[in-house]
Amino acid sequence: QGMHLLDFLNPWLHSTARVGLNDITSDSNPGCNTDGFPTIVGWDPMCPTRLVFVLFLF
């Protein structure tokens, strides 16, 4: 279907693991003299990245 091998992962994590995940609704991920990416209700730019990184560690 023209999808990358792991394109299904993010929607799958959000649909099946929603009970085990907490939505981060405040703060940001500052670094390198920047304010970073702010969080909002329902979408956090860094959370899936961290989760995938942790999954690949194990």
Tab-separated table of C-alpha atoms in Angstrom:
chain	number	residue	atom	x	y	z
A	1	GLN	CA	0.000	0.000	0.000
A	2	GLY	CA	2.982	2.307	-0.314
A	3	MET	CA	3.590	2.393	3.425
A	4	HIS	CA	6.938	2.112	5.142
A	5	LEU	CA	7.375	-1.037	7.205
A	6	LEU	CA	6.847	0.828	10.510
A	7	ASP	CA	4.166	3.332	9.377
A	8	PHE	CA	1.544	1.283	11.200
A	9	LEU	CA	3.334	1.554	14.550
A	10	ASN	CA	2.290	5.026	15.741
A	11	PRO	CA	-1.468	4.610	15.027
A	12	TRP	CA	-1.359	1.119	16.503
A	13	LEU	CA	0.309	2.335	19.709
A	14	HIS	CA	-2.228	5.113	20.122
A	15	SER	CA	-5.218	2.859	19.465
A	16	THR	CA	-4.230	-0.211	21.490
A	17	ALA	CA	-2.104	1.196	24.290
A	18	ARG	CA	-4.121	4.314	25.126
A	19	VAL	CA	-5.007	2.875	28.542
A	20	GLY	CA	-1.342	2.586	29.482
A	21	LEU	CA	-0.235	5.974	28.138
A	22	ASN	CA	-0.634	9.340	29.832
A	23	ASP	CA	-1.243	12.434	27.736
A	24	ILE	CA	1.351	15.059	28.598
A	25	THR	CA	-0.482	18.395	28.526
A	26	SER	CA	2.075	20.909	29.789
A	27	ASP	CA	5.795	21.711	29.481
A	28	SER	CA	8.137	21.222	26.526
A	29	ASN	CA	11.406	19.507	25.678
A	30	PRO	CA	13.955	22.351	25.810
A	31	GLY	CA	17.508	21.809	24.686
A	32	CYS	CA	20.336	23.347	22.671
A	33	ASN	CA	19.350	26.864	23.770
A	34	THR	CA	15.788	26.505	22.409
A	35	ASP	CA	12.357	26.361	24.000
A	36	GLY	CA	11.775	22.989	22.370
A	37	PHE	CA	8.411	21.664	21.251
A	38	PRO	CA	5.403	22.580	23.409
A	39	THR	CA	2.873	19.908	24.302
A	40	ILE	CA	-0.880	20.184	23.801
A	41	VAL	CA	-3.810	17.949	24.633
A	42	GLY	CA	-3.851	14.912	22.354
A	43	TRP	CA	-0.524	15.280	20.553
A	44	ASP	CA	3.008	15.373	21.919
A	45	PRO	CA	5.806	15.492	19.334
A	46	MET	CA	8.444	13.794	21.477
A	47	CYS	CA	6.468	11.090	23.280
A	48	PRO	CA	6.205	8.615	20.366
A	49	THR	CA	9.875	9.159	19.585
A	50	ARG	CA	10.893	8.344	23.141
A	51	LEU	CA	8.595	5.343	23.259
A	52	VAL	CA	9.944	3.884	20.008
A	53	PHE	CA	13.510	4.507	21.193
A	54	VAL	CA	12.792	2.657	24.448
A	55	LEU	CA	11.146	-0.217	22.549
A	56	PHE	CA	14.270	-0.653	20.409
A	57	LEU	CA	16.467	-0.811	23.521
A	58	PHE	CA	14.810	-4.038	24.619
